[in-house]
Coordinates of C-alpha atoms and ligand atoms in Angstrom, one line a residue:
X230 CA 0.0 0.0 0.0
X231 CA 1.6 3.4 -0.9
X232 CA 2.0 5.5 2.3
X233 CA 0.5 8.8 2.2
X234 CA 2.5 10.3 4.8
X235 CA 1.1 12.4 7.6
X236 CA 0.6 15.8 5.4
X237 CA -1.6 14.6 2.6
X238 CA -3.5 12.7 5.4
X239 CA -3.7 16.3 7.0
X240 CA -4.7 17.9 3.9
X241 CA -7.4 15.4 2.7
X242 CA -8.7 16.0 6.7
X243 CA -9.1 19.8 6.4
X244 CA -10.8 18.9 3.2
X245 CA -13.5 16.5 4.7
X246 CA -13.3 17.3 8.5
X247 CA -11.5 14.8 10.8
X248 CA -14.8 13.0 11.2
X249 CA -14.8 12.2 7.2
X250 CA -11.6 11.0 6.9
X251 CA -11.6 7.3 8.0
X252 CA -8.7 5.4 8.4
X253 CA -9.5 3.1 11.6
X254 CA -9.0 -0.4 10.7
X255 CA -12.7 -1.4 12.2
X256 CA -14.2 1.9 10.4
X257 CA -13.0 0.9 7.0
X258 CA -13.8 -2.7 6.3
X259 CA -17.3 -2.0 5.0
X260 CA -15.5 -0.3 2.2
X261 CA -12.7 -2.8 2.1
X262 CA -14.7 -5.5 1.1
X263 CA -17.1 -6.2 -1.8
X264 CA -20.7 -7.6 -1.3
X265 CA -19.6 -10.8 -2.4
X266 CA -16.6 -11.1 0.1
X267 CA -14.8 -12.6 -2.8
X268 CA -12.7 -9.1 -3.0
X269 CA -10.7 -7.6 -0.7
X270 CA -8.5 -4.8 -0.4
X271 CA -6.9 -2.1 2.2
X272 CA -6.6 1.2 2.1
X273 CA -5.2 4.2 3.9
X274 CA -7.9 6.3 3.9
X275 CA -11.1 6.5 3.2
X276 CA -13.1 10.2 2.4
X277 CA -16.8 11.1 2.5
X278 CA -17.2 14.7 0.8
X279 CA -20.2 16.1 1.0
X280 CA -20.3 18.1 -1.9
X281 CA -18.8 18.3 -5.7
X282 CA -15.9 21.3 -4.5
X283 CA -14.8 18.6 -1.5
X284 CA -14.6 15.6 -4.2
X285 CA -12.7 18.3 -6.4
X286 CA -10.0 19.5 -3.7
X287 CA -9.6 15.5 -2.9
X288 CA -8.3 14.6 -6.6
X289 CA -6.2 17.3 -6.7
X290 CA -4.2 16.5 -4.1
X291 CA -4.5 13.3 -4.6
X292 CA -3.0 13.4 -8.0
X293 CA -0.4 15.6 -6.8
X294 CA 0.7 13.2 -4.4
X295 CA 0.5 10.5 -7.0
X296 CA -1.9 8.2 -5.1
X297 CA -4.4 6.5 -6.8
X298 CA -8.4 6.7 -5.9
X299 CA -11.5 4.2 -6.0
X300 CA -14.6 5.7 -6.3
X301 CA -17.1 4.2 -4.2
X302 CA -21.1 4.3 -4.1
X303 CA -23.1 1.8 -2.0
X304 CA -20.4 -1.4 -2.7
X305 CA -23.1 -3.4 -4.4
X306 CA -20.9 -4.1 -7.4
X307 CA -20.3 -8.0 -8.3
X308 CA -17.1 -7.3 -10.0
X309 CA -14.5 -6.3 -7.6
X310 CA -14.8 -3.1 -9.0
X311 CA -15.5 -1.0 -5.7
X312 CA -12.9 -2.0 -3.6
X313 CA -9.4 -0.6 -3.4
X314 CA -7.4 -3.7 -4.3
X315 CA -3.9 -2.0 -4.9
X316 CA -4.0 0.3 -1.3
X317 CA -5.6 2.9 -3.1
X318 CA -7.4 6.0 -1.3
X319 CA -11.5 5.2 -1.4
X320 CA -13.8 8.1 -1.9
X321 CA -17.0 7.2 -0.8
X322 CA -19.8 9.1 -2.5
X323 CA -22.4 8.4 0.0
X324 CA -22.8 12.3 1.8
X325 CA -23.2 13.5 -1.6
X326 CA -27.5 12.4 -1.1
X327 CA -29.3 15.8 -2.4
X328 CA -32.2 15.4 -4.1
X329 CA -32.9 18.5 -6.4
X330 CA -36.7 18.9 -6.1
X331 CA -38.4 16.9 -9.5
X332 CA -38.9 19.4 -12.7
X333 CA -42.3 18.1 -13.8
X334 CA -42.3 20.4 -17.1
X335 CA -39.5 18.3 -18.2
X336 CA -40.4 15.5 -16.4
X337 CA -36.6 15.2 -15.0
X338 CA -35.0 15.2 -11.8
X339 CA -31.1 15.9 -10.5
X340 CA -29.9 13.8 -8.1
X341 CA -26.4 13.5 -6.0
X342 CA -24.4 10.5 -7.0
X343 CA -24.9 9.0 -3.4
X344 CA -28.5 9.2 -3.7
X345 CA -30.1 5.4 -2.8
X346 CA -32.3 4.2 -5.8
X347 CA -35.0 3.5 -3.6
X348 CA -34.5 7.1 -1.9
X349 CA -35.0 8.4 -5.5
X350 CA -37.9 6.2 -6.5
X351 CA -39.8 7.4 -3.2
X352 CA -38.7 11.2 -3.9
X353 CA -40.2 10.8 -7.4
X354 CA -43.1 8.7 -6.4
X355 CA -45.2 11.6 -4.8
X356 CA -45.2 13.0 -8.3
X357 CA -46.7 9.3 -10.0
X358 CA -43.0 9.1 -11.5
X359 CA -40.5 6.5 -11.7
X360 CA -37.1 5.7 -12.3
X361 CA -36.5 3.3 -15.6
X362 CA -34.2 1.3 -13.7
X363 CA -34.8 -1.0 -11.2
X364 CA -33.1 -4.0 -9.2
X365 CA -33.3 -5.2 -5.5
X366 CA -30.1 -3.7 -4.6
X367 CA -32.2 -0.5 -4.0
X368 CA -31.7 0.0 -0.8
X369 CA -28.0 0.4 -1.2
X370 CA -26.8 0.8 -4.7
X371 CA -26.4 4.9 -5.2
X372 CA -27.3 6.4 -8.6
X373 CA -23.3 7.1 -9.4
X374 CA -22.6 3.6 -9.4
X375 CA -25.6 2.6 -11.3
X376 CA -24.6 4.7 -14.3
X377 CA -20.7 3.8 -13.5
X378 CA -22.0 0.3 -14.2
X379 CA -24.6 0.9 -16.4
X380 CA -26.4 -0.9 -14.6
X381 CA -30.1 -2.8 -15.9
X382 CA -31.8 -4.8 -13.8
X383 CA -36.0 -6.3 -13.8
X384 CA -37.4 -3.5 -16.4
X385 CA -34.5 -2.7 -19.3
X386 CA -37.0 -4.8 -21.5
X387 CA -39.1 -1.5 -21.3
X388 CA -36.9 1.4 -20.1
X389 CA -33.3 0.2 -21.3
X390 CA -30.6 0.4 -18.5
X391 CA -28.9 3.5 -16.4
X392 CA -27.4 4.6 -19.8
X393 CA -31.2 5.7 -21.5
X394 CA -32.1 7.6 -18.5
X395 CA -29.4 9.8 -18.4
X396 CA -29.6 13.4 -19.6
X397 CA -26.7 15.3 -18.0
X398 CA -23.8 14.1 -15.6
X399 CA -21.5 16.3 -13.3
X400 CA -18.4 14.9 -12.6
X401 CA -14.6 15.4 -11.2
X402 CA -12.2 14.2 -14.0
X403 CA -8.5 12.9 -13.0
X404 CA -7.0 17.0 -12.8
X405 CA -9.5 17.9 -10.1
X406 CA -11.2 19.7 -13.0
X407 CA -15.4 19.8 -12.8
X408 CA -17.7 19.1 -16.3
X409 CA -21.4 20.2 -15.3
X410 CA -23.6 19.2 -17.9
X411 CA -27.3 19.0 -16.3
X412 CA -29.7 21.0 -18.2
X413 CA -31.3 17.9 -19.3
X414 CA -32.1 18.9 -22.9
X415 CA -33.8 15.5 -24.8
X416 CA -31.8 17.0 -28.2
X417 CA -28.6 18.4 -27.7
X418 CA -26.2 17.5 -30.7
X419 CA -23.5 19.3 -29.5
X420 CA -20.6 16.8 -30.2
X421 CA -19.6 14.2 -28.0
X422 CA -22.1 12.8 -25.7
X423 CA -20.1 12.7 -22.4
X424 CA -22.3 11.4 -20.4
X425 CA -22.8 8.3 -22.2
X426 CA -19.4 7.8 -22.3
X427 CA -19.9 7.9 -18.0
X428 CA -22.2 5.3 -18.6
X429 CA -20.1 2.2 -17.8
X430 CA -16.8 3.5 -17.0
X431 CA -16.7 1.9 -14.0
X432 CA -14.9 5.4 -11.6
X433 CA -12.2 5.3 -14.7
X434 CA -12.8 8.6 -16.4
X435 CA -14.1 10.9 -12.9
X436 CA -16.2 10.7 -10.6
X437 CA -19.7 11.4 -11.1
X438 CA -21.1 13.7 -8.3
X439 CA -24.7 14.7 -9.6
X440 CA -26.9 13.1 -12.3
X441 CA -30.0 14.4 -14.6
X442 CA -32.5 11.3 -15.3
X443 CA -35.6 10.8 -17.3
X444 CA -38.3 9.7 -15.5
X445 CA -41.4 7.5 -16.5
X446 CA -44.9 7.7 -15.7
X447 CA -45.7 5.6 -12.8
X448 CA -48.0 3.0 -14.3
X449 CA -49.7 1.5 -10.8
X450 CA -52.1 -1.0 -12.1
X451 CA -49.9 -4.2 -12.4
X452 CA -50.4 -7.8 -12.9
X453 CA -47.7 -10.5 -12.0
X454 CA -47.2 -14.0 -13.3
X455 CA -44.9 -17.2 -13.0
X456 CA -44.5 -19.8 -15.5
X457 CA -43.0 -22.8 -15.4
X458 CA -42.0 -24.5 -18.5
X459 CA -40.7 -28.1 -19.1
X460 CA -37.7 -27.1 -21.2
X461 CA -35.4 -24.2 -21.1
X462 CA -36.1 -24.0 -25.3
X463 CA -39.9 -23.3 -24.0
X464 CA -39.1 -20.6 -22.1
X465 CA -36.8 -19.0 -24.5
X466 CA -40.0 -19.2 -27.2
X467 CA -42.8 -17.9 -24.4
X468 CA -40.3 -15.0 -23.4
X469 CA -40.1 -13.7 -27.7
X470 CA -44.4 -14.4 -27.8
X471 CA -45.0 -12.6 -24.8
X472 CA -42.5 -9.7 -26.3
X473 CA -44.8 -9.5 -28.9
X474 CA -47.8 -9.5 -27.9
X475 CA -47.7 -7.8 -24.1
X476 CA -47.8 -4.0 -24.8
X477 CA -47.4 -3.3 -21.3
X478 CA -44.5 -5.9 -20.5
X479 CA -42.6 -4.4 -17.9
X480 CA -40.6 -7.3 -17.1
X481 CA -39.7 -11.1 -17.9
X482 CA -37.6 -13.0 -15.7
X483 CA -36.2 -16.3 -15.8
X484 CA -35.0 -18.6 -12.9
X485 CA -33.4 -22.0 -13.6
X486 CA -33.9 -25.3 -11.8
X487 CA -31.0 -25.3 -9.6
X488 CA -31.9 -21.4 -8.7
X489 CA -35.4 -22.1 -8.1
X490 CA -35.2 -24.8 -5.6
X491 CA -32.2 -23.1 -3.8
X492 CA -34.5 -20.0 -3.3
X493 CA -37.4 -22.1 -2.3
X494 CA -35.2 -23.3 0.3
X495 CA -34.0 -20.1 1.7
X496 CA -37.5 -18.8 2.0
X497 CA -39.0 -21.5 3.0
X498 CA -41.3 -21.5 0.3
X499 CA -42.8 -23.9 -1.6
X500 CA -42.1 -23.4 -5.6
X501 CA -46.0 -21.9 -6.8
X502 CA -46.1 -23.9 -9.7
X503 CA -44.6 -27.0 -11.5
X504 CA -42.6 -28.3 -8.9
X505 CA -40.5 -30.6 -11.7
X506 CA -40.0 -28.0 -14.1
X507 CA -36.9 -27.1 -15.8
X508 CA -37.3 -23.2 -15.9
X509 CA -39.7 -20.8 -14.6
X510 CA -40.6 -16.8 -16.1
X511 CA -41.7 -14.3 -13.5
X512 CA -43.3 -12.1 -16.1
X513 CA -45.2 -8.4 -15.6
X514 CA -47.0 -5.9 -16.9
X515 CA -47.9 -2.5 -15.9
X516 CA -50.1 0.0 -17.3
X517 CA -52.8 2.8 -15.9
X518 CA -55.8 0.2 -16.6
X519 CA -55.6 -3.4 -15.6
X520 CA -53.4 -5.1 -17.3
X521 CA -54.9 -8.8 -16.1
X522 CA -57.0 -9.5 -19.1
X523 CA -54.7 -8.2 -21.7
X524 CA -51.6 -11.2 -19.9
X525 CA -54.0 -13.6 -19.6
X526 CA -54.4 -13.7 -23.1
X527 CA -51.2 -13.6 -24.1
X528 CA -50.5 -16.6 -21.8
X529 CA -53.5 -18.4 -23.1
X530 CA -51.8 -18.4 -26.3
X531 CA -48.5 -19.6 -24.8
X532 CA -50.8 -23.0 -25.3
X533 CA -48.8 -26.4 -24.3
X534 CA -45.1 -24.6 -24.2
X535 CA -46.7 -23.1 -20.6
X536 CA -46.9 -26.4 -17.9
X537 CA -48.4 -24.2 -15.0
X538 CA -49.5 -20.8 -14.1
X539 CA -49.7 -18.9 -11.0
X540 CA -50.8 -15.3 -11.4
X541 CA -50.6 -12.2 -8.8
X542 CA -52.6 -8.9 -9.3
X543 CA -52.6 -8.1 -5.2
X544 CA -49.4 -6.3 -4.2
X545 CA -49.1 -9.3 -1.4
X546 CA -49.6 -12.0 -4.0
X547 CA -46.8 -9.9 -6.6
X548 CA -44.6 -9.9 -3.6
X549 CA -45.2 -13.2 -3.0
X550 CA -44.5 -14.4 -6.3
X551 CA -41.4 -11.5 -7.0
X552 CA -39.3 -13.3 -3.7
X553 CA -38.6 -16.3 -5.5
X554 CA -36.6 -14.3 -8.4
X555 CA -35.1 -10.9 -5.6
X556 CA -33.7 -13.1 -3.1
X557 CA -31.8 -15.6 -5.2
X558 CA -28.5 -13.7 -4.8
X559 CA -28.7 -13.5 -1.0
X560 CA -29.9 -17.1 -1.3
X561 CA -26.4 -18.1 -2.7
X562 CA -24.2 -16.3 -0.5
X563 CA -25.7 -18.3 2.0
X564 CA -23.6 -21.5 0.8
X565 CA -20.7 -19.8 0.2
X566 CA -18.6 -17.1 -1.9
X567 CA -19.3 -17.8 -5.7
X568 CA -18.0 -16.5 -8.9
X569 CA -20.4 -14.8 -10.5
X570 CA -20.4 -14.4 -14.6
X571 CA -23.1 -12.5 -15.7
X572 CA -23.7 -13.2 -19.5
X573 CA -25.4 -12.0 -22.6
X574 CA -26.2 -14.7 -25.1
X575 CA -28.2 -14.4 -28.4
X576 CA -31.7 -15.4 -28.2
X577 CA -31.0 -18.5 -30.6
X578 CA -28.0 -19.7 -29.0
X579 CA -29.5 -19.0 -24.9
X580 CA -30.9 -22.7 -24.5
X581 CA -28.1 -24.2 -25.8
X582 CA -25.6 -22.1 -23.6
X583 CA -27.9 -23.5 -20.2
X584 CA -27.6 -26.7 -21.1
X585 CA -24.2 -26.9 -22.1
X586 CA -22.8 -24.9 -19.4
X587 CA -23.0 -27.4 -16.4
X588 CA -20.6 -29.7 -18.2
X589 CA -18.2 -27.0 -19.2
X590 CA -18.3 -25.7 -15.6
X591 CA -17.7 -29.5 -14.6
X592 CA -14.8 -30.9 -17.1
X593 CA -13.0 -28.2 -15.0
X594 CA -13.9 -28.8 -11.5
X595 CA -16.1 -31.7 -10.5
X596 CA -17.0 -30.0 -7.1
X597 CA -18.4 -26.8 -8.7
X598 CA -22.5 -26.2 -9.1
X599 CA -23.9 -23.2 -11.4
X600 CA -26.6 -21.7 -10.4
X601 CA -28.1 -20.1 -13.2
X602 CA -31.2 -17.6 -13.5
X603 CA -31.3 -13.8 -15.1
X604 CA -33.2 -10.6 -17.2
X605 CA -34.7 -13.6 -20.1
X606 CA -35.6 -10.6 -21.8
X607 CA -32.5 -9.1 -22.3
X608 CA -31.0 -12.4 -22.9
X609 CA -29.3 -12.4 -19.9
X610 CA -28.0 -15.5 -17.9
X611 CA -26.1 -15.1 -14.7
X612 CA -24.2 -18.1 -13.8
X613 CA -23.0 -18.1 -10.4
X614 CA -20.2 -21.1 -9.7
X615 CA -20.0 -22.3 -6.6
X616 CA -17.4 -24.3 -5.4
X617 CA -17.6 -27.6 -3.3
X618 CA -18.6 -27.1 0.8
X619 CA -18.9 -23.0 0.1
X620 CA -15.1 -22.6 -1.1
X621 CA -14.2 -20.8 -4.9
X622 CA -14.4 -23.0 -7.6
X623 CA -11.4 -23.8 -9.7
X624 CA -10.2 -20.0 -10.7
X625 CA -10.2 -21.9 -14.5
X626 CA -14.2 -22.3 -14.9
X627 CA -14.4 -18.5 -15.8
X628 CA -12.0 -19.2 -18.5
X629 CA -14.2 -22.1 -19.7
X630 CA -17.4 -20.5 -19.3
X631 CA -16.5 -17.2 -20.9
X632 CA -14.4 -18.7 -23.8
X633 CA -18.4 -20.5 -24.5
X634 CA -20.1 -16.9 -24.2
X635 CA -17.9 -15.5 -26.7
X636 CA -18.1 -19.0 -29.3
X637 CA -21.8 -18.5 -29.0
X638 CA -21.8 -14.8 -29.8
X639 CA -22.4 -13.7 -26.3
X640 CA -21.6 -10.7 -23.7
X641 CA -18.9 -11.4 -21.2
X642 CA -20.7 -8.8 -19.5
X643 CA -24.1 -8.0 -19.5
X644 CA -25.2 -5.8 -16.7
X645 CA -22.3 -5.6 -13.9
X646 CA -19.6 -4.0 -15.7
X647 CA -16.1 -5.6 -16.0
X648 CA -14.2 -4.3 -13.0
X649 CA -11.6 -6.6 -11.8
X650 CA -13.4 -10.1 -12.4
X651 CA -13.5 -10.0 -15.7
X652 CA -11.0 -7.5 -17.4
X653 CA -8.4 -10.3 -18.4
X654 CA -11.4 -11.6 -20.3
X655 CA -12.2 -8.6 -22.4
X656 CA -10.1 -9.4 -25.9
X657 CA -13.1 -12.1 -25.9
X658 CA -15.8 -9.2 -26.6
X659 CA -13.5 -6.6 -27.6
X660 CA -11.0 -6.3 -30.7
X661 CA -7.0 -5.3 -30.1
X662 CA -8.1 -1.8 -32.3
X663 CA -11.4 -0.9 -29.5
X664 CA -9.2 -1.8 -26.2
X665 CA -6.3 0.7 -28.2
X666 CA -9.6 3.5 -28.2
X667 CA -10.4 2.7 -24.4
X668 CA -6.7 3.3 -23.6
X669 CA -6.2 6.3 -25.7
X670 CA -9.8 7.4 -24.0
X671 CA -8.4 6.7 -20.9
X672 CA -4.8 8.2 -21.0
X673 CA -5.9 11.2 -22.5
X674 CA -8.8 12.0 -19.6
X675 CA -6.6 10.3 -16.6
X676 CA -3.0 10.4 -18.1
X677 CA -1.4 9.5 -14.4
X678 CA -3.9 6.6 -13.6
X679 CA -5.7 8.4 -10.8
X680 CA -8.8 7.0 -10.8
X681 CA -10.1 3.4 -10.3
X682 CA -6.7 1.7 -11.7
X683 CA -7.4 -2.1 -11.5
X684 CA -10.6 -2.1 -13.7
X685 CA -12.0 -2.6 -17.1
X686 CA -9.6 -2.1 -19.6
X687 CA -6.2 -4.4 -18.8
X688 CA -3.0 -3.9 -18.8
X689 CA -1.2 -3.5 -22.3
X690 CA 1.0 -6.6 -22.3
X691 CA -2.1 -8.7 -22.0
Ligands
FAD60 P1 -20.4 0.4 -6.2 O1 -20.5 -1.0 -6.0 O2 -20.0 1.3 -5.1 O3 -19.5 0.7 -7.4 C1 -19.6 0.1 -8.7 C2 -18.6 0.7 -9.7 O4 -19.0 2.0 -9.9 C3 -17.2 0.7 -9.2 O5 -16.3 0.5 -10.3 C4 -17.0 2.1 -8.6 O6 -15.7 2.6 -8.7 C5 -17.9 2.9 -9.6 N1 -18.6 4.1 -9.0 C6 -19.4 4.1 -7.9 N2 -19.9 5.3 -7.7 C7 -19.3 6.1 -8.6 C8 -19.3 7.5 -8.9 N3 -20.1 8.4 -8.3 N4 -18.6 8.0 -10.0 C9 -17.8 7.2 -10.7 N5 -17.7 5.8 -10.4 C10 -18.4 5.3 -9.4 N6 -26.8 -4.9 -11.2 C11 -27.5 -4.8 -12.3 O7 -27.1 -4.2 -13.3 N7 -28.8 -5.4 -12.3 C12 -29.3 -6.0 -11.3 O8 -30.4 -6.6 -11.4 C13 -28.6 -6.1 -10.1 N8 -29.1 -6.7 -9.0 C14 -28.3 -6.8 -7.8 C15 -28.9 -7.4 -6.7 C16 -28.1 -7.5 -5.6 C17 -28.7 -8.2 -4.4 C18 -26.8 -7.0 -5.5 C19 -26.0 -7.1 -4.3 C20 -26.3 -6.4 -6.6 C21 -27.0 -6.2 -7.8 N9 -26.5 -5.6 -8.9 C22 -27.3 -5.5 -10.1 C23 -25.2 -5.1 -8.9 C24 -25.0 -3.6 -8.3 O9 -26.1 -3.3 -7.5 C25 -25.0 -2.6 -9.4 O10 -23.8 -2.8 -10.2 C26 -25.1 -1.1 -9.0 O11 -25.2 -0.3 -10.1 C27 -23.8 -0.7 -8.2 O12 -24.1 0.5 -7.5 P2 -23.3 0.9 -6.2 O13 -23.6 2.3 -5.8 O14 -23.3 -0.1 -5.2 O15 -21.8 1.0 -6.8
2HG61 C1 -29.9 -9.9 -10.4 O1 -30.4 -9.9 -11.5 C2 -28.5 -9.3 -10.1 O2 -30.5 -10.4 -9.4 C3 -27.6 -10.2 -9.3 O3 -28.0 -8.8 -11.3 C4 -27.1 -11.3 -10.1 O4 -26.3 -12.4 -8.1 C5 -26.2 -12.3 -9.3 O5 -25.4 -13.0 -10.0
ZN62 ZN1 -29.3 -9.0 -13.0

């Protein structure tokens, strides 16, 4: 860890206050340590500004004194991507919380970068507004790191993720220099779009401090369902009907075998329907009438792919149904500390991958399980490997498993970003002449390697 000697310390304290600059071995494991505890790193300090200036004044010393500097929201991130894994000095984004009050002209709202999703969805709520993005991280995961990541979640089948909500961005680049670009105009031509390019940088080109968003009508008449279908190829044809012929279709999930009786398990809950089935859709649709009649149909025509059907229109019954597909990923860090790969596959090839991938994971190491489930809408798997009696698996099955994604036409990286897990897997996705355009992007907006060092675009021997 590179020391930072007792007069930047002193500097970054009369920057923060005492009381914001942590450095107490007890007071800085939260931010030491990713959500998956696969991660960890150390640090020498860590700050909490509580505005844009503070976050400013921190990068310029920072730079000055050549330490390097992980930018850090609520540490929900599955990609080792918010931890400082090298020694490097954390900011931690969570004081800056203001909530600009909603513009209902433009239907558009400002927010901090260490605004909670689910603070926003409630401060937009009292208008009948939503956020496009959802995902049960909300309590925790802050606005900056959803559009850091990009993130999608349960609705990009309607909305699109973090990246087509975002009007404007405010942000402290690698010089302690500020871009402020929040006016939130729907057309603006006006060359590059910069805060797209925020959109899944992962902390590499500044650090966001504020954010303009689209909102979306709230639509509050909603109507939930789960399928269960014998074969993962049913699914995969149910999920393009219902597509097609759902207006309203707000979301469709998909949970695997393995997930779904893990889940059951850890909620001591019965599966709702076809207890023996291969794959099950948690499906929804929202609108401002009800949207029963309207999914009912659409599932009637589902005909013999669909072996069961349990429907929720209550908010206790949606709940009740929703649990099975939000607490899988708590439900697997119960048996241990997994490695997550979080996939995009095309729609032809997704059944194929499911099935295959067991065996892949397996010719590698016998003791590992997947434990597959995802956004079926987007295409998205994720395929969590644990290893045997809660330990990693083999380091190799992400190899294995990635090398298929990419021979199938697949994302390494769908929704989580590529952080640290996955940047020595990029040349999969990526070609030598784009990963040269990241690192001429990147040396020419952080020419020292200030900010978040260890992630996304790997090193240039590689
Ligand atoms: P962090 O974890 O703190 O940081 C993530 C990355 O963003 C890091 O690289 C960090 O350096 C950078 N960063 C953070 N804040 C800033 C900033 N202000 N400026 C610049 N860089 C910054 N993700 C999905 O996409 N879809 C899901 O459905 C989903 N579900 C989840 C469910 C659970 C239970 C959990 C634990 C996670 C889930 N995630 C999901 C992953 C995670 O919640 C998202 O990646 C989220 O966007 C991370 O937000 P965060 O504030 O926690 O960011
Ligand atoms: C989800 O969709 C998240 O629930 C988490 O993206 C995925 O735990 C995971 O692998
Ligand atoms: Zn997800």
């Amino acid at each position: 860890m590179k020391s930072i000697g007792e007069n930047v310390l002193q500097q970054f304290e009369e920057i923060v206050g005492v009381a914001h600059a942590l450095h107490d071995i007890d007071l800085v494991s939260t931010y030491t340590t990713d959500w998956t505890g696969r991660f960890q790193g150390r640090t020498p300090v860590v700050l909490r500004p509580a505005d844009t200036q503070e976050v400013s004044q921190i990068i310029q010393v920072a730079s000055a004194a050549g330490l390097a500097v992980v930018p850090q929201g609520g540490n929900t991130g599955l990609v080792g991507g918010s931890v400082p894994l090298q020694g490097e000095v954390v900011v931690s984004t969570l004081r800056l919380n203001m909530c600009e009050p909603v513009d209902l002209l433009a239907q558009q709202v400002t927010l901090g970068a260490g605004v909670t999703l689910s603070d926003a969805q409630h401060h937009v709520a009292s208008f009948k507004l939503d956020i496009g993005v959802d995902l049960a991280a909300r309590d925790s995961c802050t606005i900056g790191g959803m559009i850091a990541t990009n993130a999608g979640g349960i609705n990009v089948v309607r909305y699109g993720p973090m990246r087509d909500q975002l009007l404007g961005v405010e942000a402290v680049l690698a010089d302690g220099s500020i871009i402020s670009h929040l006016e939130g105009l729907e057309k603006d031509n006006t060359g590059y779009n910069l805060p797209g390019l925020f959109a899944g940088s992962e902390g590499t080109l500044g650090i966001i401090t504020k954010a303009r968003l689209r909102l979306h009508p709230h639509l509050p008449e909603r109507c939930s369902a789960m399928l269960a279908f014998r074969t993962i190829e049913d699914a995969v044809a149910a999920t393009a009907q219902l597509r097609h012929s759902v207006l309203g279709l707000q979301a469709v999930e998909v949970i695997f075998r393995d997930a779904m009786h893990l889940v059951s398990h850890h909620i001591s809950a019965s599966i709702p329907v076809g207890s023996h089935a291969e794959a099950w859709l948690i499906v929804e649709a929202a609108s401002d009438s009800d949207p029963t009649e309207q999914l009912a149909i659409a599932i009637d025509n589902l005909g013999s792919l669909v072996l069961d059907v349990a429907v929720g229109q209550d908010p206790a019954t949606r709940a009740g149904l929703w649990q099975f597909r939000e607490k899988i990923t708590e439900a697997i860090a119960t048996q241990g500390t997994p490695h997550k790969l979080d996939v995009t596959l095309p729609a032809s090839r997704l059944a194929q991958f499911v099935t295959d991938v067991p065996a892949v994971i397996m010719g590698i190491d016998i003791g590992a399980t997947p434990v597959m489930f995802g956004h079926l809408g987007d295409g998205n798997v994720h395929v969590n490997i644990l290893g045997s009696d809660g330990s990693e698996p083999d380091e190799r099955v992400d190899a294995a498993v990635l090398d298929y994604v990419a021979q199938l036409g697949g994302s390494i990286s769908a929704e989580h970003g590529v952080g640290t897990a996955k940047r020595d897997f990029l040349h999969l996705n990526r070609s030598a002449t784009e990963l040269g355009a990241f690192r001429a992007i990147k040396s020419s907006l952080d020419p020292k390697g200030t900010l978040n060092p260890n992630v996304l675009i790997p090193p240039e021997n590689q």
